[in-house]
Coordinates of C-alpha atoms in Angstrom, one line a residue:
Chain W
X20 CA 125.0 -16.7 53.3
X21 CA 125.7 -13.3 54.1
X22 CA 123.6 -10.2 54.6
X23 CA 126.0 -8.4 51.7
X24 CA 125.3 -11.3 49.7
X25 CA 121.5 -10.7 50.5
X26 CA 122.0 -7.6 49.0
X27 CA 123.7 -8.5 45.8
X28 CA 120.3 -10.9 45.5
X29 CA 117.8 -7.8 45.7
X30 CA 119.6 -6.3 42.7
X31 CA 120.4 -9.9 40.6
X32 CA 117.4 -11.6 41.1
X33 CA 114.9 -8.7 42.2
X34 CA 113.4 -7.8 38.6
X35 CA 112.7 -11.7 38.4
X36 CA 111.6 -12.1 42.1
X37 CA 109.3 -8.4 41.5
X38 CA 107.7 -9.8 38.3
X39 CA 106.6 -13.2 39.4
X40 CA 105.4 -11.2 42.9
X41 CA 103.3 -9.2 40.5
X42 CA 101.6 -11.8 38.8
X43 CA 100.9 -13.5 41.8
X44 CA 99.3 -10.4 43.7
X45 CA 98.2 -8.7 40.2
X46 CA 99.0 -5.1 41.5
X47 CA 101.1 -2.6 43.0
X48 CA 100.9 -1.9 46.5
X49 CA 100.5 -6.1 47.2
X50 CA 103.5 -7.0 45.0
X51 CA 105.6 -4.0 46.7
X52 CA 104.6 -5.5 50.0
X53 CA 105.1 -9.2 49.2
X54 CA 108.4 -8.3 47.0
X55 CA 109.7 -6.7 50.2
X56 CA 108.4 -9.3 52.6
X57 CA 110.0 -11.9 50.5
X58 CA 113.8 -10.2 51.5
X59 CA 112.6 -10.1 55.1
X60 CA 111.6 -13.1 55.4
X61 CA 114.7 -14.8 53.5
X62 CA 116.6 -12.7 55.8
X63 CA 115.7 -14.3 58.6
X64 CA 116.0 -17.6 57.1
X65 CA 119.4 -16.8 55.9
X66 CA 120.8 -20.1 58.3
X67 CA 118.8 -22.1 55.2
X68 CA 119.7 -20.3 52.3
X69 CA 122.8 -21.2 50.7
X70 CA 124.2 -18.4 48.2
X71 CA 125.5 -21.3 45.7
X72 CA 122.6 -22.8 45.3
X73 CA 120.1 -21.1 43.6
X74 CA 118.8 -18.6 46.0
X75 CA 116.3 -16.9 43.1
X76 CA 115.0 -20.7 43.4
X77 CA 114.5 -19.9 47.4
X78 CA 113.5 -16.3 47.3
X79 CA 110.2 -17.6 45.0
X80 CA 109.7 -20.4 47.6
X81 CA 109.4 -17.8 49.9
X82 CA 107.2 -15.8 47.7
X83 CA 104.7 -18.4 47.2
X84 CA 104.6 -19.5 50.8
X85 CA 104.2 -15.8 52.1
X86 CA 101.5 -15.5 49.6
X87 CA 99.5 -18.3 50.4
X88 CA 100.0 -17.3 54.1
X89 CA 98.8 -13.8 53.4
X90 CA 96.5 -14.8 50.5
X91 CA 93.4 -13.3 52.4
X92 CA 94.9 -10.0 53.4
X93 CA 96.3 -9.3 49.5
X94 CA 93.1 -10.9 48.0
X95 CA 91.2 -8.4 50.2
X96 CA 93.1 -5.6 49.4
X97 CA 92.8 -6.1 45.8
X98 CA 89.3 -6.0 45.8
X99 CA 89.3 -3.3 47.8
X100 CA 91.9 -1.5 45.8
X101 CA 92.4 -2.6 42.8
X102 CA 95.2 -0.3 41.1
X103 CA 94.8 1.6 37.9
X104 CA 97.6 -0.4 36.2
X105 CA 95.5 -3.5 37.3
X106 CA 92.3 -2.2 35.6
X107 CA 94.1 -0.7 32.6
X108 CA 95.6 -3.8 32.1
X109 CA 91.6 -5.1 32.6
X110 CA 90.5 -2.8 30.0
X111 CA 92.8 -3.8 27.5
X112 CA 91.0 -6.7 27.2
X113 CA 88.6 -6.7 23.8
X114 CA 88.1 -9.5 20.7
X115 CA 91.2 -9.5 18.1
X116 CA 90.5 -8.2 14.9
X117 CA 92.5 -11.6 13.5
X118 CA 94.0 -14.1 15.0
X119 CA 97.7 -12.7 15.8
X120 CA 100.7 -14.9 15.0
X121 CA 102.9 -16.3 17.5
X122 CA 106.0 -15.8 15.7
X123 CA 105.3 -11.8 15.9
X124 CA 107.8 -10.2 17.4
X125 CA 105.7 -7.7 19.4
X126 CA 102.7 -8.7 20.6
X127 CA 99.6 -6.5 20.4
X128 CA 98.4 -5.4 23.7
X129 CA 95.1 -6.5 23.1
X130 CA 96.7 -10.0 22.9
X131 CA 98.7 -10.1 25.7
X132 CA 96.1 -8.4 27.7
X133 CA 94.0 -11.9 26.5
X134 CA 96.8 -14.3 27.3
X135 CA 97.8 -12.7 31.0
X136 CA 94.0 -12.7 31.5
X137 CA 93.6 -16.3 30.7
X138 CA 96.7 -17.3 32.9
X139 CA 95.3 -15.0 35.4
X140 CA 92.2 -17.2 35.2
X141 CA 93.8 -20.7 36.0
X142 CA 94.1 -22.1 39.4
X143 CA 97.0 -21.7 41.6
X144 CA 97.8 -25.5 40.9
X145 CA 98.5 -24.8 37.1
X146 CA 98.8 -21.2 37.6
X147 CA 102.0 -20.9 39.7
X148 CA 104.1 -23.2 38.0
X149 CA 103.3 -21.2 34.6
X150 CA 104.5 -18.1 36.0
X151 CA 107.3 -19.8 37.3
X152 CA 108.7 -21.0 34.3
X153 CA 107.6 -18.1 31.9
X154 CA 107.6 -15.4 34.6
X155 CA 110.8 -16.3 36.5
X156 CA 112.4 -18.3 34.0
X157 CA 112.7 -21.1 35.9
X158 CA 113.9 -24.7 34.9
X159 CA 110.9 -27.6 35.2
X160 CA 113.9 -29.0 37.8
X161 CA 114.1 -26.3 39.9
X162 CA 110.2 -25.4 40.3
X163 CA 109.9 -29.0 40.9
X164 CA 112.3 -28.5 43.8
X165 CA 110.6 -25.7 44.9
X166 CA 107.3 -27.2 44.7
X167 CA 108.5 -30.1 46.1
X168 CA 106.0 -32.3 43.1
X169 CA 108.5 -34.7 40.4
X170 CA 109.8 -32.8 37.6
X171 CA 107.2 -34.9 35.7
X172 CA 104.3 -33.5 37.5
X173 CA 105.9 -30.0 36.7
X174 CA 105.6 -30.9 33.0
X175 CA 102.7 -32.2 33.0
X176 CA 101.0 -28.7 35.0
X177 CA 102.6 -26.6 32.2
X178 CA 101.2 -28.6 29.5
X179 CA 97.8 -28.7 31.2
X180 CA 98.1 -25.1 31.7
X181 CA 98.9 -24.1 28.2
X182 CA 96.0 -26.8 27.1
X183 CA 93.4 -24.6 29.3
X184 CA 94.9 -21.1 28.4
X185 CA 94.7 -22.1 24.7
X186 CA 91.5 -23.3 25.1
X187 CA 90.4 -20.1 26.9
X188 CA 91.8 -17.8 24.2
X189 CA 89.9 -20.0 21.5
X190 CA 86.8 -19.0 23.1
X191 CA 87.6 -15.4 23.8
X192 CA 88.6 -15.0 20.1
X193 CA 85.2 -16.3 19.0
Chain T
X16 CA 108.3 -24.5 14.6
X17 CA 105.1 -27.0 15.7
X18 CA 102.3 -25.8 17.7
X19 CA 103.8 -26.5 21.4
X20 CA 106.7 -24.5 20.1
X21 CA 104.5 -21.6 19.0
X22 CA 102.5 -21.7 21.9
X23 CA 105.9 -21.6 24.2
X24 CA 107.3 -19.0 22.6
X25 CA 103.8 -16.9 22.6
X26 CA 103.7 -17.3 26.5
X27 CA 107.2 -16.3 26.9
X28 CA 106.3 -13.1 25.3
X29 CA 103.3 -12.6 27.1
X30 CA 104.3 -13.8 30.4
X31 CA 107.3 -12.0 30.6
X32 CA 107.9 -9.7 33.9
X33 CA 107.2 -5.8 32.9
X34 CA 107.0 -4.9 36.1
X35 CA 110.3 -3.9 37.6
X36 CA 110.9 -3.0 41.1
X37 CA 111.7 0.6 41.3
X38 CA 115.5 1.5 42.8
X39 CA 114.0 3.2 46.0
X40 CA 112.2 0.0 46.7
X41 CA 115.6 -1.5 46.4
X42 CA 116.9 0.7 48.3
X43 CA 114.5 0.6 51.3
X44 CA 114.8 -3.7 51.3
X45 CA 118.8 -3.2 51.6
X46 CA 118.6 -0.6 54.1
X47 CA 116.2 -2.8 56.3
X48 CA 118.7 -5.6 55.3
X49 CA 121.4 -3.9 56.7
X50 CA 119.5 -2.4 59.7
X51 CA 119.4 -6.4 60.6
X52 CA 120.2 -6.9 64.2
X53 CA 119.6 -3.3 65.3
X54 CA 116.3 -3.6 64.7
X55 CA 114.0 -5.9 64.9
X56 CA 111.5 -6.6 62.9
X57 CA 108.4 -4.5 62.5
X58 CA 105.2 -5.4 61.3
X59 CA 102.7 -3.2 59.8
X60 CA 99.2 -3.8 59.3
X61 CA 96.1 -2.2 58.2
X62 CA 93.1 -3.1 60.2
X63 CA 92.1 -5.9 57.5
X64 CA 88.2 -6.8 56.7
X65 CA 87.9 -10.4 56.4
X66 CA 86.7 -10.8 60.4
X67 CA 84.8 -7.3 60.4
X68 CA 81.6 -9.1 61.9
X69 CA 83.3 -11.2 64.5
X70 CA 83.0 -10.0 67.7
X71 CA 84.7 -11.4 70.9
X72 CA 85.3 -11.3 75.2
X73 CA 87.6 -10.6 78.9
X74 CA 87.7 -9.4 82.7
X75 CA 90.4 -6.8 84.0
X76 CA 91.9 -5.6 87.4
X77 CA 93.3 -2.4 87.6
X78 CA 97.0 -1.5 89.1
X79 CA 98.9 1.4 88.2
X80 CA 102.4 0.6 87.4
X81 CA 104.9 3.9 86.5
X82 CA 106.1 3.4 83.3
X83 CA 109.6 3.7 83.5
X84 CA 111.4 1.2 82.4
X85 CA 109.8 0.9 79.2
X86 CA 110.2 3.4 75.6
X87 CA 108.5 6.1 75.8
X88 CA 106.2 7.4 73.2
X89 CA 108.9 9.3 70.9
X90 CA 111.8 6.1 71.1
X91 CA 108.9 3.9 70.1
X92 CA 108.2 5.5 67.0
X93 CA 111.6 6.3 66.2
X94 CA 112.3 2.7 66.3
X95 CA 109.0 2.7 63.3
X96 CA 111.3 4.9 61.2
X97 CA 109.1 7.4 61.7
X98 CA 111.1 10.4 62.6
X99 CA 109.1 13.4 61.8
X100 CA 106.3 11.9 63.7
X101 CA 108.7 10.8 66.7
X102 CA 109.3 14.3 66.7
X103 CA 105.3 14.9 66.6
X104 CA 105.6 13.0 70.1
X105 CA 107.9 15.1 71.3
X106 CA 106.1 18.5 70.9
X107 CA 104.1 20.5 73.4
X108 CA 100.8 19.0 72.3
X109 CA 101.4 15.7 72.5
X110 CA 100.2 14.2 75.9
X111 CA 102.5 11.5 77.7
X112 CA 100.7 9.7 79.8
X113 CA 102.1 6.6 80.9
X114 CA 99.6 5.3 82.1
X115 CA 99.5 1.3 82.9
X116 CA 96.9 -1.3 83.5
X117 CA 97.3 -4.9 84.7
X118 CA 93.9 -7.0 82.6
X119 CA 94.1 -11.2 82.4
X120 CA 97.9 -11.8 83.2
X121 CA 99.2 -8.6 80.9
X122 CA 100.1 -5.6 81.6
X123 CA 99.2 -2.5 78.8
X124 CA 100.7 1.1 79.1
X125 CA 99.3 3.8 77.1
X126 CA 102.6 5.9 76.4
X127 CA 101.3 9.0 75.0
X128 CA 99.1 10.3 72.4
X129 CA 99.3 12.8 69.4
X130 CA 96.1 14.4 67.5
X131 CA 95.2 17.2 65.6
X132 CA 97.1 20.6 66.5
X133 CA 100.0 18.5 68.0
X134 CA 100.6 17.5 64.1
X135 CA 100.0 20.8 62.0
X136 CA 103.9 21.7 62.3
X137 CA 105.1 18.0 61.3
X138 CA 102.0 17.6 58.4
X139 CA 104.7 18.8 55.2
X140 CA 107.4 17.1 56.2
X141 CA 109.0 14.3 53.9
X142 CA 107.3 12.0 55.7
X143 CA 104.1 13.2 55.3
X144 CA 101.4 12.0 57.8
X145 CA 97.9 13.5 57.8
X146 CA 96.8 15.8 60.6
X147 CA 93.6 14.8 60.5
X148 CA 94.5 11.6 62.0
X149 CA 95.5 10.4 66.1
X150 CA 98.3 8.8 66.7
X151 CA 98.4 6.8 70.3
X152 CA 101.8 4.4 71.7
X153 CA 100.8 1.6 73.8
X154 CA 102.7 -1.6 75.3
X155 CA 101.8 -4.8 76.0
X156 CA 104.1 -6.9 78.0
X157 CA 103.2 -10.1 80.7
X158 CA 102.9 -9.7 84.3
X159 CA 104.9 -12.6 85.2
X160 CA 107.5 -11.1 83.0
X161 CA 107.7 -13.8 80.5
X162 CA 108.7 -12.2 77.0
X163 CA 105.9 -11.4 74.3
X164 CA 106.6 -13.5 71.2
X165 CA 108.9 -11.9 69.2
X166 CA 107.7 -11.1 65.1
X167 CA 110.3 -13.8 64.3
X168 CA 108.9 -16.5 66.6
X169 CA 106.0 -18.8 65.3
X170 CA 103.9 -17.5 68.0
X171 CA 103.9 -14.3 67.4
X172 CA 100.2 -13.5 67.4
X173 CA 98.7 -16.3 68.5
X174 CA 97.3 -13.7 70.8
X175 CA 95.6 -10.9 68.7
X176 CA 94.9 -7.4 70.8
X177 CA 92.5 -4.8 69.9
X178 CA 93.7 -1.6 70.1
X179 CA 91.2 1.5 69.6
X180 CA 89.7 4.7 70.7
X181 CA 86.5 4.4 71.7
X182 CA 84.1 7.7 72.1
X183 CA 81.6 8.1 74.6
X184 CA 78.1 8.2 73.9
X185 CA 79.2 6.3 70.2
X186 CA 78.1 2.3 70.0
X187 CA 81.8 1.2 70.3
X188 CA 80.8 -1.8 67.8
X189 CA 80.5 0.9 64.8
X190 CA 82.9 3.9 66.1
X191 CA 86.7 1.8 66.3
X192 CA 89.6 2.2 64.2
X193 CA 88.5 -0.3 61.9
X194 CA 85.7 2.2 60.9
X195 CA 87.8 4.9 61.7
X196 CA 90.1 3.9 58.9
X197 CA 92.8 3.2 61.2
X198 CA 96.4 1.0 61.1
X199 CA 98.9 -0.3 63.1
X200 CA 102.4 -0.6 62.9
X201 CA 104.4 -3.3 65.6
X202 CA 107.5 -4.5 67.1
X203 CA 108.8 -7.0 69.9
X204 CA 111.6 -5.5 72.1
X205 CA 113.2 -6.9 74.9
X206 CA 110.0 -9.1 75.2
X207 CA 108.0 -6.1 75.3
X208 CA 105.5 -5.3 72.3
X209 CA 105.1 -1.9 71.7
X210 CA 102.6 -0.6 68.7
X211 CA 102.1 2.3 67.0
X212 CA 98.1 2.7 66.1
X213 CA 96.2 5.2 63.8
X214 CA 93.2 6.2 62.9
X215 CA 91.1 9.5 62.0
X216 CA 91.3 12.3 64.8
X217 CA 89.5 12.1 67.8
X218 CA 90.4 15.4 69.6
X219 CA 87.1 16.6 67.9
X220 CA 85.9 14.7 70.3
X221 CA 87.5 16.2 73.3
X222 CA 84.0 17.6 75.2
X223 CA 82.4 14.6 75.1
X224 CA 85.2 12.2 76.0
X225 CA 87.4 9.1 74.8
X226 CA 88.5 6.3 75.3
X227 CA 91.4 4.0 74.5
X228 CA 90.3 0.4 74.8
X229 CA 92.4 -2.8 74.7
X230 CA 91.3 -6.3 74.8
X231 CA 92.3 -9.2 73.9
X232 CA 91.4 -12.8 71.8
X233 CA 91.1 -10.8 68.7
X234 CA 92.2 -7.9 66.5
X235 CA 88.5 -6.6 66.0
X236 CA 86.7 -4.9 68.5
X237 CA 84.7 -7.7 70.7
X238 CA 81.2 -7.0 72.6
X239 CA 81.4 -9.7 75.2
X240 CA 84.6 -7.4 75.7
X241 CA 83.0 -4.0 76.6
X242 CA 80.0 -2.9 77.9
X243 CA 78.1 0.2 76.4
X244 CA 75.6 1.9 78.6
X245 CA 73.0 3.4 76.0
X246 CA 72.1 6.0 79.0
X247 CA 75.2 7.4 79.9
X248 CA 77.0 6.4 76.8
X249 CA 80.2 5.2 78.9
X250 CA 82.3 2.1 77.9
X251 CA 83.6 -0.1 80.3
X252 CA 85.3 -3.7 80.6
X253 CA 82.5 -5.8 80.6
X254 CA 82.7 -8.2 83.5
X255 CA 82.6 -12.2 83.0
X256 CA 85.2 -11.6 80.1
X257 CA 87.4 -14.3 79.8
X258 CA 90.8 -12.1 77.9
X259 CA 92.2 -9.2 78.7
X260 CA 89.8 -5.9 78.8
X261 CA 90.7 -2.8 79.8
X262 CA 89.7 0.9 78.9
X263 CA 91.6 4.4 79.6
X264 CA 90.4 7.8 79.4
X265 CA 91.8 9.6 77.0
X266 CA 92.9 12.9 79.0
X267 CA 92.2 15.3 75.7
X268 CA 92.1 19.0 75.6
X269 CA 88.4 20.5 75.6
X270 CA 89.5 23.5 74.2
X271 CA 90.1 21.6 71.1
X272 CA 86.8 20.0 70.6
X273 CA 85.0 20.6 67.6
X274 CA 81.2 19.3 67.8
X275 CA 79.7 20.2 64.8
X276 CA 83.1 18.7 62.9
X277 CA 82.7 15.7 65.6
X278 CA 78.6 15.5 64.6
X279 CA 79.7 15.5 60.6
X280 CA 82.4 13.3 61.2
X281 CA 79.6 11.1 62.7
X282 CA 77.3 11.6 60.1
X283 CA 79.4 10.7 57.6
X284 CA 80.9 7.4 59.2
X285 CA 77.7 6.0 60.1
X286 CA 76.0 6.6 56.7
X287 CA 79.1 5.0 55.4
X288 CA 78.7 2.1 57.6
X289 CA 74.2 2.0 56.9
X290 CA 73.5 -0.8 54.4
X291 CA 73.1 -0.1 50.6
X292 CA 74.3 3.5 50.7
X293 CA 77.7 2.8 49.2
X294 CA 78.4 5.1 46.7
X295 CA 81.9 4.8 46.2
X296 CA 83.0 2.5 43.6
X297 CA 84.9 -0.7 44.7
X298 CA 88.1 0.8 43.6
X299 CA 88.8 3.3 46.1
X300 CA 91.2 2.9 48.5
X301 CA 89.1 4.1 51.3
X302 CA 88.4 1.3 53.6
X303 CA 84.9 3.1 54.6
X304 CA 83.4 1.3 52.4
X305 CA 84.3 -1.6 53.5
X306 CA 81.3 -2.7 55.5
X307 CA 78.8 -1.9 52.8
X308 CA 80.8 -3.7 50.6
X309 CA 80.7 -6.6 53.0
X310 CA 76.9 -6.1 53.1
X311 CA 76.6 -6.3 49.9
X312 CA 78.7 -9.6 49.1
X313 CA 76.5 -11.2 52.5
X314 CA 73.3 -10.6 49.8
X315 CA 74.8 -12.4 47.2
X316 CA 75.5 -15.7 49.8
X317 CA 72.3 -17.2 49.0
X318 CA 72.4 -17.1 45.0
X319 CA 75.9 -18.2 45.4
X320 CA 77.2 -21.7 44.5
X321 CA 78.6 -23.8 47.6
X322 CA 81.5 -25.3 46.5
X323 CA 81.0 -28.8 47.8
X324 CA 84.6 -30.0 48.8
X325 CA 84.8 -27.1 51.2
X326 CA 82.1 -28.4 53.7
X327 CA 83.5 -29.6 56.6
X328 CA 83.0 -30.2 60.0
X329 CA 85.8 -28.0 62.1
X330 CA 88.3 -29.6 64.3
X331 CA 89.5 -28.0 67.6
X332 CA 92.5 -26.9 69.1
X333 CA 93.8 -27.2 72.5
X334 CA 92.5 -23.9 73.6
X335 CA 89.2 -24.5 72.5
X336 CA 89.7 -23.3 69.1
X337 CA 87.4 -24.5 66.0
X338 CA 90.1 -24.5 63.1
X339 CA 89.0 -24.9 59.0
X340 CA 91.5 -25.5 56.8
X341 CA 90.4 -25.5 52.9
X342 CA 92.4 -24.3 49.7
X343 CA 94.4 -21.4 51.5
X344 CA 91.7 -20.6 53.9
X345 CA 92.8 -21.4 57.5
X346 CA 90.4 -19.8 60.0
X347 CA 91.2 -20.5 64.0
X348 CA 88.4 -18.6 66.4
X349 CA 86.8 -19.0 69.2
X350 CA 83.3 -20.9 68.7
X351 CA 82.4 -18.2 71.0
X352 CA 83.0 -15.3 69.0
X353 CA 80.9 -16.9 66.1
X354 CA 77.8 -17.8 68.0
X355 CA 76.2 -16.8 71.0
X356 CA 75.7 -19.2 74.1
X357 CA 72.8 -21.9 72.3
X358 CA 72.6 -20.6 68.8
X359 CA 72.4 -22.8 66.1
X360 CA 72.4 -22.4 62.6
X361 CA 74.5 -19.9 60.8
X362 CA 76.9 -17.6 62.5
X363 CA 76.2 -13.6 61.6
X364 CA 80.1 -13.7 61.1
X365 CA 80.7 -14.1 57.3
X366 CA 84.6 -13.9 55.8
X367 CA 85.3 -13.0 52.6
X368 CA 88.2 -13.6 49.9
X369 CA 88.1 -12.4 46.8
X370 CA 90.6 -12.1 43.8
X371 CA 89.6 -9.4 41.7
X372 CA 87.2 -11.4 39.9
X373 CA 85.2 -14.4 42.4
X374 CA 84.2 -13.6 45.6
X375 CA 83.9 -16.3 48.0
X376 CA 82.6 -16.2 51.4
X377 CA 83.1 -18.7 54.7
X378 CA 80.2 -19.2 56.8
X379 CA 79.8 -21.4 59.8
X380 CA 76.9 -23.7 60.6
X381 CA 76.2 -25.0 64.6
X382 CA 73.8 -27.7 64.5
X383 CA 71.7 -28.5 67.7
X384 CA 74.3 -31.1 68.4
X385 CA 76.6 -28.4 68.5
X386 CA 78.9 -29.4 65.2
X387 CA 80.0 -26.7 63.5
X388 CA 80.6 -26.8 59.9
X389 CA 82.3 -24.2 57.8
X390 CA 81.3 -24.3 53.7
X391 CA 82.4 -21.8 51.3
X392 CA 80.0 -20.0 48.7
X393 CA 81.7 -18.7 45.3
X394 CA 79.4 -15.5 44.8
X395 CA 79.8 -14.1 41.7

């Protein structure tokens, strides 16, 4: 691959690559730094990137390995600074008046606020895959490649993640 | 539509990605894309907290070396991308001093340094640095001429450096640019490593004298590395030190001292720094709060619950390295810099992760056998 073609990545798969960076780091400044460290480092790893082969696919393999490399240094800056968009999103946060319905179109804030909060929650084991597939819109085949687990494990993450977010949001709505 | 299909389409909506990276982000990744193979690749970092307590070690020997053949101060940050401030370098009150000093089988040049005055006419510019702050060059590159790692290589380092002023008469372990609020940015060149530090002004400090210390072993500043003499309030290389050490003075204008803004300054950091006086809340970006903050989580250790899978015995590398390794934390350090020559028990050094919600914190253990075993405590 080419550093032209690099390019035409930032601006095809960058919304996709920014958003799943954010919900890994949780604010600003850390998903600006890991979203641009993510190009960097594919840059330099261009030899192993092939443009026909799903390179969004590669470019959140190198996401989740640069965050688990740096997981200390964002972790500690988020607690040191966590944004305002980070504690709005917090705040938002309170008991439904009713239980909302799925099949709304818009969500309520209050209920997203609940469901990001319970993913938020999870372990990285259950955690990452979720955001992978809802985040990223990712196949169960490809975050298995990426992941390097079966596609079977894949399914069976999801399912146990949705099992523990739903369980989660049961309590919170109490 | 059954329940796993309500529950799918529920996360969809929720998990969605609203945040979009803005077109001058873009912008900046394909520029630096573009900019591949005429620069290399620089890494900037903020003095980080997580090793704030460690402290560390070296011996030194002195040569002077002319600096020639290296950047100087102002083609060293222009490589940074920082123009306005390469042209900070450039003005009358910069001071290039080109000094070099030969410490442990490195050689470190202090390029040139810019404080205070030297950045009024430069403070508005697009770029926008702070006046307040020093800005000092330095170098780092091996006597025997063997390159530096570059950023690319796995290596790259293997060998941290700390890189601060120092100011006489100040306990070097609380005045350093990690309380200073300080940064650096870094790049390999020609298998030279040249770095960019920051931190808040010292020409304040002009009458009473600073330094600019390097060692090496660790990013953080290191007492087996320097010697303080309470008397005469000089720092020195401390002798015996098995790194790199080496301190030079700062050659600052006097007429630009301010003591009463110094003794404020002073005040200010250091009450910062005392236990239990925080009083900024946790969301602030300013890192001076970061050692009360890191007081306050050591408090909260022994309530804490020890999460049982992450005791473990540490295993060594071949430089004498311990190395712990559990659920993303991988710690490599000199036993030495955790516990002095016979302690047992637990080190004073503490690290901390935290996610916004659980804070955990590493400690290490030596037994009188002299196993060392790290365990992690989930503290809220």
């Amino acid at each position: 691959m080419e550093i032209d073609e690099l390019n035409d990545l930032v601006k095809q798969h960058g919304k996709a690559i920014y958003g799943f960076c954010h919900k890994l780091t949780g604010n600003k400044a850390d998903t600006d730094d890991l979203y641009q460290e993510t190009f960097l480092k594919a840059m330099e790893m261009l030899h192993k990137m092939d443009a026909s082969h799903n390179p969004k696919s590669f470019l959140i393999s190198v996401a989740i390995q640069l965050r688990k490399n740096n997981r200390r240094k964002f972790a500690w800056r988020r607690r040191i600074a966590p944004t305002v968009e980070f504690k709005e999103e917090v705040d938002k946060i309170c008991p439904p008046d009713g239980e909302a319905s799925p099949e709304n179109a818009v969500l309520s804030d209050e209920l997203r606020g609940m469901i990001r909060d319970a993913a938020d929650s999870l372990n990285d084991k259950l955690r990452i895959p979720l955001y992978m597939y809802y985040t990223a819109e990712m196949s169960v085949e490809e975050i298995a490649s990426v992941l390097k687990i079966p596609p079977g494990t894949v399914k069976s993450r999801l399912f146990q993640a949705r099992k523990a977010m739903k369980k989660i949001l049961e309590v919170e709505s109490l | 539509m059954n329940d796993s299909e309500k529950w799918d389409l529920l996360l969809s909506k929720a998990l969605a990605p609203e945040a979009e990276p803005d077109e001058k982000l873009n912008q900046n990744i394909i520029n630096g894309l573009k900019e591949r193979g005429r620069m290399k690749r620089v890494y900037r970092k903020r003095v980080s907290a997580g090793v704030l307590v460690v402290v560390f070690t070296l011996v030194m020997s002195f040569t002077a070396y002319a600096a020639t053949q290296l950047f100087n101060s102002k083609q060293v940050v222009e490589h940074l991308g920082e123009k306005d401030l390469a042209q900070a370098f450039d003005s009358r009150d910069a001071i290039e001093i080109n000094q070099t000093i030969d410490s442990a089988g490195y050689r470190f040049t202090l390029h040139g340094i810019v404080s205070g005055s030297g950045l009024k006419g430069f403070a508005d510019t697009a770029q926008g640095f702070n006046p307040e702050r020093t800005y000092a060059v330095v170098s780092i590159a091996r006597q025997d001429g063997h390159p530096m790692p570059d950023t690319k290589d796995p290596k790259y380092g293997e060998e941290p450096f700390f890189v601060s002023p120092l100011i006489k008469g100040e306990k070097p372990w609380l005045v350093n640019i990690v309380t200073m609020h300080g940064g650096y940015s870094e790049f390999v060149l020609d298998g030279i490593m040249y770095r960019l530090i920051e931190c808040d002004g010292v020409e304040m400090f002009a009458d009473r004298g600073a330094y600019l210390a390097i060692s090496s072993g660790s990013s953080f500043y290191s007492n087996d590395a320097f010697a303080f003499n309470e008397g005469t309030g000089k720092i020195s290389p401390k002798a015996g030190y098995k790194g790199a050490s080496i301190v030079f003075d700062l050659p600052l204008d006097k007429t630009k001292a301010d003591h009463a803004k110094a003794d404020a300054y002073l005040e200010k950091l250091l009450k910062e720094l005392s236990t239990g006086t925080a009083t900024a809340p946790a969301a602030s970006n300013d890192e001076s709060n970061l050692a009360n903050e890191i007081e306050e989580l050591k408090r909260k250790i022994p309530n804490g619950k020890v999460i049982p899978e992450s005791i473990q015995k540490v295993s060594y590398d071949n430089k004498g390295n311990i190395i712990y390794d559990y659920d993303g934390w991988h710690i490599k350090i000199l036993a030495s810099e955790l516990f002095k020559e016979g302690q047992t028990g637990y080190s004073d050094s503490v690290q901390f992760s935290g996610d916004g919600k659980t804070n955990k914190a590493l400690q290490f253990f030596r037994d009188e056998k002299g196993v060392i075993t790290g365990k992690i405590t989930i503290l809220d």
